mmCIF file of N, CA and C in Angstrom:
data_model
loop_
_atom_site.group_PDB
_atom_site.id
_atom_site.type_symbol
_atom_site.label_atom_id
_atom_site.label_comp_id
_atom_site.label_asym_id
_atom_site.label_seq_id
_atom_site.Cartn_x
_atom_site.Cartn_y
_atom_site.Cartn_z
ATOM 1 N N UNK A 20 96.785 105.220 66.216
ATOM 2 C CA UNK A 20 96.080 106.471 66.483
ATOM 3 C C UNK A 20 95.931 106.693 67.987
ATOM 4 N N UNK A 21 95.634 105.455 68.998
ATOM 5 C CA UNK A 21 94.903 105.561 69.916
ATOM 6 C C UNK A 21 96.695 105.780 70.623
ATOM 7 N N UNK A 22 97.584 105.283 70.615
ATOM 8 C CA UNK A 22 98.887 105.219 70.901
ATOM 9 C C UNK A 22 99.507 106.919 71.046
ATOM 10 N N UNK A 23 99.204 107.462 69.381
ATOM 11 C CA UNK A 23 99.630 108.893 69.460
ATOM 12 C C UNK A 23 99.275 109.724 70.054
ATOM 13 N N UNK A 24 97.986 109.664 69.847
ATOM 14 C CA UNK A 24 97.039 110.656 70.123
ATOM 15 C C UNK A 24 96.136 111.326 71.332
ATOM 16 N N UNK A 25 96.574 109.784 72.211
ATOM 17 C CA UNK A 25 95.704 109.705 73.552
ATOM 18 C C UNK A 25 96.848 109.423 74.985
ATOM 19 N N UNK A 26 97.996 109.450 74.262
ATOM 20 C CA UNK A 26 98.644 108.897 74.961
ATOM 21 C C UNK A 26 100.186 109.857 74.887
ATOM 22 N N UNK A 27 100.813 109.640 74.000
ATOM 23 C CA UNK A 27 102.344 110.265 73.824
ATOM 24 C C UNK A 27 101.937 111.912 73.814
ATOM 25 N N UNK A 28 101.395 112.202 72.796
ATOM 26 C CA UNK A 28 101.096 113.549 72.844
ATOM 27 C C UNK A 28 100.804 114.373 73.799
ATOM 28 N N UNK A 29 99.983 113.735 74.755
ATOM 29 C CA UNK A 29 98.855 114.495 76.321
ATOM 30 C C UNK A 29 100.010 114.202 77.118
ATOM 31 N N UNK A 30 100.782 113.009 77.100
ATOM 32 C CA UNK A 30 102.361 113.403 77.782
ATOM 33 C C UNK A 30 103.496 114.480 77.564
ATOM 34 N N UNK A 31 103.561 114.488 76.422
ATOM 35 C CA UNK A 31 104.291 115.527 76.093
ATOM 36 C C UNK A 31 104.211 116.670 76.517
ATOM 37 N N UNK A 32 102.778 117.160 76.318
ATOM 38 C CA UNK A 32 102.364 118.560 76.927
ATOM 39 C C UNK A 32 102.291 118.519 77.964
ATOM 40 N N UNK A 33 102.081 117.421 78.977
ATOM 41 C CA UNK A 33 101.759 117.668 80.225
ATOM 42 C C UNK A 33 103.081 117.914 80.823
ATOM 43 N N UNK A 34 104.396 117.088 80.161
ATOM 44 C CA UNK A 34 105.833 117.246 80.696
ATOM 45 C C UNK A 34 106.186 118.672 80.445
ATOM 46 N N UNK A 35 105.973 119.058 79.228
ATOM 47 C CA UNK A 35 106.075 120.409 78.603
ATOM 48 C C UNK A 35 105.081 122.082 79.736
ATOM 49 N N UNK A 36 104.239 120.994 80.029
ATOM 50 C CA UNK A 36 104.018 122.436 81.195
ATOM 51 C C UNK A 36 104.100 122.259 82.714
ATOM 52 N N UNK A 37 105.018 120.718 82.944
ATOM 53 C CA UNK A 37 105.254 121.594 84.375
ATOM 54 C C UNK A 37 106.994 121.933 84.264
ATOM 55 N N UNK A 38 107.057 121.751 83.358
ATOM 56 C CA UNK A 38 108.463 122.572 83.050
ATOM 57 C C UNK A 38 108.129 124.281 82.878
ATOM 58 N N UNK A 39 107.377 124.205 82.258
ATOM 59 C CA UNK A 39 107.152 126.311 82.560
ATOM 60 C C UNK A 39 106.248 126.503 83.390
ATOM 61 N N UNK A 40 105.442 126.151 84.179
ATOM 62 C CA UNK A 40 104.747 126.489 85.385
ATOM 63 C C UNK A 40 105.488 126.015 86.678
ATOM 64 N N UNK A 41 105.578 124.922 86.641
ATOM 65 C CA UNK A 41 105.891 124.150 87.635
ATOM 66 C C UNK A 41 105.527 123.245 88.277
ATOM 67 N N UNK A 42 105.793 121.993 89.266
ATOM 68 C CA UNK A 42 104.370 121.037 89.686
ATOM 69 C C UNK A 42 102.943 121.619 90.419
ATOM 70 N N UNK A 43 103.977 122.324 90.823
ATOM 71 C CA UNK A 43 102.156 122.865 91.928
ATOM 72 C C UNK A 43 101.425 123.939 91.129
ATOM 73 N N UNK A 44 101.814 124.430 90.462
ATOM 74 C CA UNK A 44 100.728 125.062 89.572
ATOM 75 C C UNK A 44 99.810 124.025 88.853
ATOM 76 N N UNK A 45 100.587 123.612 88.004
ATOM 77 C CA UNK A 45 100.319 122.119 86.915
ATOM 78 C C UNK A 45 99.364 121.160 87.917
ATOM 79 N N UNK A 46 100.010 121.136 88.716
ATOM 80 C CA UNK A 46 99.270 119.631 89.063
ATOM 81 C C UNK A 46 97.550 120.266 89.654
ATOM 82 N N UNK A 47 96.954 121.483 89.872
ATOM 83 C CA UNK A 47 96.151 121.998 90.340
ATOM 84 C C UNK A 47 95.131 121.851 89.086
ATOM 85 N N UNK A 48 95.384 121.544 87.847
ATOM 86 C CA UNK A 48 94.877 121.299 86.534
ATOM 87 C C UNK A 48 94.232 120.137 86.209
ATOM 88 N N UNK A 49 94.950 119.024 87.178
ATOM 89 C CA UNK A 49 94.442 117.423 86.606
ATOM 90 C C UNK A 49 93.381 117.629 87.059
ATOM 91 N N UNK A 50 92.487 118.127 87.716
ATOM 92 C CA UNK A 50 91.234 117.961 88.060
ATOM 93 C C UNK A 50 90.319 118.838 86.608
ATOM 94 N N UNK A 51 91.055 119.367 85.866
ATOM 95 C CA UNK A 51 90.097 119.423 84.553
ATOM 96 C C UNK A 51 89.627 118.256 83.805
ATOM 97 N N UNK A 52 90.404 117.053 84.221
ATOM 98 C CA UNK A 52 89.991 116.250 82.723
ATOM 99 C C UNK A 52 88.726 115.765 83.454
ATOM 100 N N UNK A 53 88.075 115.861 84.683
ATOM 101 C CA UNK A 53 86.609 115.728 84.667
ATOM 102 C C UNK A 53 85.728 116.665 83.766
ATOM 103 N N UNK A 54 86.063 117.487 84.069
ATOM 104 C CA UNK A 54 85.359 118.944 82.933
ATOM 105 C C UNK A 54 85.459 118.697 81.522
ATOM 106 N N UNK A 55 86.379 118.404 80.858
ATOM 107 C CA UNK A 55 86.794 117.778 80.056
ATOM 108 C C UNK A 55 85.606 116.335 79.520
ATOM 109 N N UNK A 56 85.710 115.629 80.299
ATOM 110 C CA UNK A 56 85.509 114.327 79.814
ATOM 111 C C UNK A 56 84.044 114.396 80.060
ATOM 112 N N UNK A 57 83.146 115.663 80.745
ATOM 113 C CA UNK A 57 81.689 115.544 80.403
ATOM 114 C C UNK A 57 81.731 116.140 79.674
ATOM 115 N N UNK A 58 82.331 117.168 79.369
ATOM 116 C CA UNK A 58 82.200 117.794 77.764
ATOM 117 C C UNK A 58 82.699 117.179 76.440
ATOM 118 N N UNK A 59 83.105 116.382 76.569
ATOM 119 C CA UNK A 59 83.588 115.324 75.494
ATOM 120 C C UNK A 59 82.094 113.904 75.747
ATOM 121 N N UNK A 60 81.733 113.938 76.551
ATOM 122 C CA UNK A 60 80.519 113.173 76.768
ATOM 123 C C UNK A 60 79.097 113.662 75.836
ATOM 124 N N UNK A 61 78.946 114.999 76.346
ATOM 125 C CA UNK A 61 78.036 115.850 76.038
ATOM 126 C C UNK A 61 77.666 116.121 74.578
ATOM 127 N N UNK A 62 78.939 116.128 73.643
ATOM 128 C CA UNK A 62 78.865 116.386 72.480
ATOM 129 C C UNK A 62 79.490 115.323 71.977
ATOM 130 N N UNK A 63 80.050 114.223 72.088
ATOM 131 C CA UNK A 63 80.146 113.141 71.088
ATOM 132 C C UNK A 63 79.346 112.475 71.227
ATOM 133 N N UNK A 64 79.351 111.874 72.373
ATOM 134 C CA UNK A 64 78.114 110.527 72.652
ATOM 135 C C UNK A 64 76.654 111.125 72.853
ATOM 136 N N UNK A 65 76.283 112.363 72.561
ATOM 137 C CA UNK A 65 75.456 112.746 73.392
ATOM 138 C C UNK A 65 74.444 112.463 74.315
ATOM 139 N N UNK A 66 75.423 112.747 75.895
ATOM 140 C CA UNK A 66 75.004 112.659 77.154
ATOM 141 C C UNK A 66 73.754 113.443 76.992
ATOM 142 N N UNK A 67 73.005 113.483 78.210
ATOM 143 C CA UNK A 67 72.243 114.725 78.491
ATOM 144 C C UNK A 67 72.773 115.509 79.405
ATOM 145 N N UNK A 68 73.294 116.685 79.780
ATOM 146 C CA UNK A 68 73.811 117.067 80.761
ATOM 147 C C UNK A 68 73.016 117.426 82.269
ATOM 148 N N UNK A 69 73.362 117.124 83.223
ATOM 149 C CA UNK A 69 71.950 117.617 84.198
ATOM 150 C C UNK A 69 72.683 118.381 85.431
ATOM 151 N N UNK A 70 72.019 118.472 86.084
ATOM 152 C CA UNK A 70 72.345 119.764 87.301
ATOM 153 C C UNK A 70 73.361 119.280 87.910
ATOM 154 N N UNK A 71 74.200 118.004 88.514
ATOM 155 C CA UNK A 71 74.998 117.234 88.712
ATOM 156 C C UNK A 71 76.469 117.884 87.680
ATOM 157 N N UNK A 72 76.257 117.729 86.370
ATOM 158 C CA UNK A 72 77.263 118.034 85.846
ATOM 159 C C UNK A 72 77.617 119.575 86.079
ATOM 160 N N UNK A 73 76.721 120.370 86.207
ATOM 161 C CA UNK A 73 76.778 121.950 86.048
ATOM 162 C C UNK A 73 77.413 122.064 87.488
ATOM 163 N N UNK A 74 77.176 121.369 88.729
ATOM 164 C CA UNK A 74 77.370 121.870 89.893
ATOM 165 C C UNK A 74 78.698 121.419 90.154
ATOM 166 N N UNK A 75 79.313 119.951 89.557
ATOM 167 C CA UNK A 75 80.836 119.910 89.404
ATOM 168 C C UNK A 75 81.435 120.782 88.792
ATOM 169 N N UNK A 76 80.973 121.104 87.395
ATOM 170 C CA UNK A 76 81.886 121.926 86.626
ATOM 171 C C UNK A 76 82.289 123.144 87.573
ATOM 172 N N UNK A 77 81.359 123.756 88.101
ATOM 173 C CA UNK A 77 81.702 125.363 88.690
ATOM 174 C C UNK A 77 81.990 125.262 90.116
ATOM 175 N N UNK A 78 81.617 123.682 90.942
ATOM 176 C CA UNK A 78 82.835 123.906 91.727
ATOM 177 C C UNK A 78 84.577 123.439 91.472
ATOM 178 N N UNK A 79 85.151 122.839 90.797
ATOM 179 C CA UNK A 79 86.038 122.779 90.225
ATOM 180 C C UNK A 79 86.700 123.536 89.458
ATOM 181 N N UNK A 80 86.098 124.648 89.180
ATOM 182 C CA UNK A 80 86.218 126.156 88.136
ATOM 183 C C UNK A 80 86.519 126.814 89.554
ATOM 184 N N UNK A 81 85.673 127.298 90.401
ATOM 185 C CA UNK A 81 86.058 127.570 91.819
ATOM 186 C C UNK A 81 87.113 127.428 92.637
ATOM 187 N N UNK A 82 87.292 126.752 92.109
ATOM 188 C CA UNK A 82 88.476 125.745 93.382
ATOM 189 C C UNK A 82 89.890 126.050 92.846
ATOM 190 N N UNK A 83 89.510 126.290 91.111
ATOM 191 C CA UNK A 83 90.726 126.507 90.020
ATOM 192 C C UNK A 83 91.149 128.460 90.461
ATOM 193 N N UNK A 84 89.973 128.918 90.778
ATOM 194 C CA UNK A 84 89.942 130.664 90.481
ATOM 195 C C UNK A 84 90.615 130.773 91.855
ATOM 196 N N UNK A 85 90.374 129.982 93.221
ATOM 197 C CA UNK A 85 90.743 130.100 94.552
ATOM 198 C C UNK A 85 91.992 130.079 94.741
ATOM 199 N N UNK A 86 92.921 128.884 93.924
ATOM 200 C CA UNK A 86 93.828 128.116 94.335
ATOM 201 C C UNK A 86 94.401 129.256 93.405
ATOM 202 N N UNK A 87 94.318 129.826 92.603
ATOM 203 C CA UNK A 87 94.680 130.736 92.007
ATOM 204 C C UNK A 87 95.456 132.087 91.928
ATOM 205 N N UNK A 88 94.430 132.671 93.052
ATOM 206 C CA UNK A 88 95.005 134.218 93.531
ATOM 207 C C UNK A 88 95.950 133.633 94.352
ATOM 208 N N UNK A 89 96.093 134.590 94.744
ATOM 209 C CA UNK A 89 97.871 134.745 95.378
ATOM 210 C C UNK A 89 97.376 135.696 96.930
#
């Protein structure tokens, strides 16, 4: 499970989109799996979330909307 699922698959897609975006689009993304992984915190294990998490999330959302425009 932990082989398929966590591993081959999240490769796949990740090969699979910098083939239609490209690296520098794509690679401007790996900084989600922090966002990601407190929200996977938050609701499985349940974390408590605190002002710390809120102030990463939206500068990293920021940084995503910046790097963005053109």
């Amino acid at each position: 499970f932990v082989a398929v699922f966590a591993s081959v698959i999240p490769m796949l897609l990740w090969n699979y989109s910098l083939l239609k975006i490209g690296p520098g689009r794509a690679g401007q993304y790996v900084h989600l799996i922090s966002v990601f992984a407190v929200l996977l915190a938050i609701t499985v294990l349940g974390e408590v979330p605190g002002l710390h998490h809120g102030a990463g999330i939206a500068l990293i959302v920021a940084g995503l909307l910046v790097a963005a425009r053109r």
